[in-house]
């Protein structure tokens, strides 16, 4: 689960990190009042659960309360990467000398949490990692020993920080690690961590990703959930007990089992296609669940064909085939489907599908090939 920047920075503040003392507004009038209370120049920032707000025009400076209200009126209601801005954060503006990047993230391959830091902050760290890999400092933390003082120095030297800043930098890194552990976070990020013109450090932006599996013991954080964190399709899927992830391709995937869904996506790519989604209907696969899954897949206008890949175990293939027919019958769609069913009662299943003129394929490779061809209109 993601939380907003203002929530992340308030949490960081509790761990001793220097953060701006702004507040959130849902209207230009509120923005004006907050700016008047703060005094001086302010920055008006869109609160949406996506990055790159600055580039999208969602971060603007204002010299007085009137301008803050004007900028808030422009930003509120704006669409940033599919998210509508409902709240803006009004922070006191600061004079920046340099922007750094600092985060702690889980590295599954290293089985450690890893500090990632760069003196090239402010912009996309992914881009820096590709174009200037030497500008990215990585230090792994042993979970039993925790963050060690020498590691703070390692990062500070790696960033080329002025030695006068090492002590306050270490305090920030320690606070960030404490927050990361205490909040059950999978990511804590400050981009930019700025060196102000007066020489001090400040966390100007904040991002926290929380481990969904730990939310049961983080009631305060769980209550921060913003329903706009998920798309309508993702919400519908979660409520129906389906695992659904929206992707960028043109071939819908309906699969029973997460591993099988991953394999199906790989084979689609091998055949030159791109999956439009990951969808695991799980075990059982009753007709109503299949239909729900199909509705979610077909609601995505980019879907040009659908690959249905079913492995009948305890679930009988013929039952699933009947479910698929019922669902397609109810949906009235022109989008072509290809079905591959193996396992229990697969032969019966193929008979049912064939008699309804639904294309089936004996192997996953063949099914993927047909789905890719259908999506290309061949
Ligand atoms: P993001 O684009 O969504 O990551 O939003 P950020 O909070 O990181 O803001 C984007 C950029 O706006 C920062 O990298 C800064 O360059 C700039 N910015 C944010 N706050 C201030 C401020 O108080 N003063 C100045 N001068 N620039 C700011
Ligand atoms: Mn940022």
PDB file of N, CA and C and ligand atoms in Angstrom, residues 5 45 51-54 59 99 101 121-123 189-193 204-207, ligand 2:
ATOM      1  N   UNK A   5       2.556  11.843   0.092  1.00  0.00           N
ATOM      2  CA  UNK A   5       3.778  12.541   0.493  1.00  0.00           C
ATOM      3  C   UNK A   5       3.623  13.197   1.866  1.00  0.00           C
ATOM      4  N   UNK A  45       1.849  21.526  -3.795  1.00  0.00           N
ATOM      5  CA  UNK A  45       2.214  20.218  -4.349  1.00  0.00           C
ATOM      6  C   UNK A  45       1.020  19.271  -4.427  1.00  0.00           C
ATOM      7  N   UNK A  51       4.660   9.147  -8.931  1.00  0.00           N
ATOM      8  CA  UNK A  51       5.826  10.027  -8.939  1.00  0.00           C
ATOM      9  C   UNK A  51       5.801  10.968 -10.130  1.00  0.00           C
ATOM     10  N   UNK A  52       6.850  11.759 -10.256  1.00  0.00           N
ATOM     11  CA  UNK A  52       6.966  12.653 -11.413  1.00  0.00           C
ATOM     12  C   UNK A  52       5.944  13.766 -11.437  1.00  0.00           C
ATOM     13  N   UNK A  53       5.511  14.190 -10.245  1.00  0.00           N
ATOM     14  CA  UNK A  53       4.499  15.258 -10.198  1.00  0.00           C
ATOM     15  C   UNK A  53       5.081  16.574 -10.669  1.00  0.00           C
ATOM     16  N   UNK A  54       6.362  16.788 -10.323  1.00  0.00           N
ATOM     17  CA  UNK A  54       7.033  18.028 -10.718  1.00  0.00           C
ATOM     18  C   UNK A  54       6.986  18.205 -12.228  1.00  0.00           C
ATOM     19  N   UNK A  59       3.753  20.566  -9.135  1.00  0.00           N
ATOM     20  CA  UNK A  59       4.506  21.223  -8.052  1.00  0.00           C
ATOM     21  C   UNK A  59       4.797  22.655  -8.505  1.00  0.00           C
ATOM     22  N   UNK A  99      20.325  18.960  -4.667  1.00  0.00           N
ATOM     23  CA  UNK A  99      19.307  17.926  -4.449  1.00  0.00           C
ATOM     24  C   UNK A  99      19.971  16.550  -4.466  1.00  0.00           C
ATOM     25  N   UNK A 101      19.506  12.148  -3.488  1.00  0.00           N
ATOM     26  CA  UNK A 101      18.532  11.060  -3.448  1.00  0.00           C
ATOM     27  C   UNK A 101      18.927  10.116  -2.322  1.00  0.00           C
ATOM     28  N   UNK A 121      20.203  13.885  -7.223  1.00  0.00           N
ATOM     29  CA  UNK A 121      18.823  13.731  -6.766  1.00  0.00           C
ATOM     30  C   UNK A 121      17.864  14.595  -7.548  1.00  0.00           C
ATOM     31  N   UNK A 122      16.594  14.501  -7.180  1.00  0.00           N
ATOM     32  CA  UNK A 122      15.567  15.331  -7.800  1.00  0.00           C
ATOM     33  C   UNK A 122      14.913  14.672  -8.980  1.00  0.00           C
ATOM     34  N   UNK A 123      15.731  14.039  -9.847  1.00  0.00           N
ATOM     35  CA  UNK A 123      15.147  13.401 -11.037  1.00  0.00           C
ATOM     36  C   UNK A 123      14.963  11.906 -10.814  1.00  0.00           C
ATOM     37  N   UNK A 189      11.682   6.618   0.907  1.00  0.00           N
ATOM     38  CA  UNK A 189      12.479   7.357  -0.074  1.00  0.00           C
ATOM     39  C   UNK A 189      12.370   8.861   0.154  1.00  0.00           C
ATOM     40  N   UNK A 190      13.488   9.543   0.032  1.00  0.00           N
ATOM     41  CA  UNK A 190      13.515  11.006   0.085  1.00  0.00           C
ATOM     42  C   UNK A 190      14.141  11.485  -1.217  1.00  0.00           C
ATOM     43  N   UNK A 191      13.332  12.108  -2.067  1.00  0.00           N
ATOM     44  CA  UNK A 191      13.866  12.592  -3.350  1.00  0.00           C
ATOM     45  C   UNK A 191      13.142  13.863  -3.775  1.00  0.00           C
ATOM     46  N   UNK A 192      13.706  15.019  -3.521  1.00  0.00           N
ATOM     47  CA  UNK A 192      15.073  15.229  -3.080  1.00  0.00           C
ATOM     48  C   UNK A 192      15.221  15.398  -1.560  1.00  0.00           C
ATOM     49  N   UNK A 193      16.412  14.904  -1.092  1.00  0.00           N
ATOM     50  CA  UNK A 193      16.934  15.329   0.204  1.00  0.00           C
ATOM     51  C   UNK A 193      17.794  16.532  -0.175  1.00  0.00           C
ATOM     52  N   UNK A 204      12.681  17.084   1.455  1.00  0.00           N
ATOM     53  CA  UNK A 204      11.674  17.925   0.796  1.00  0.00           C
ATOM     54  C   UNK A 204      10.522  17.099   0.243  1.00  0.00           C
ATOM     55  N   UNK A 205      10.793  15.841  -0.096  1.00  0.00           N
ATOM     56  CA  UNK A 205       9.758  14.954  -0.621  1.00  0.00           C
ATOM     57  C   UNK A 205       9.835  13.679   0.195  1.00  0.00           C
ATOM     58  N   UNK A 206       8.739  12.919   0.273  1.00  0.00           N
ATOM     59  CA  UNK A 206       8.760  11.677   1.032  1.00  0.00           C
ATOM     60  C   UNK A 206       7.876  10.647   0.380  1.00  0.00           C
ATOM     61  N   UNK A 207       8.373   9.407   0.377  1.00  0.00           N
ATOM     62  CA  UNK A 207       7.567   8.325  -0.186  1.00  0.00           C
ATOM     63  C   UNK A 207       7.732   7.109   0.702  1.00  0.00           C
TER      64      UNK A 207
HETATM   65 MN1  LIG B   2      10.442  13.760  -5.676  1.00  0.00          MN
END
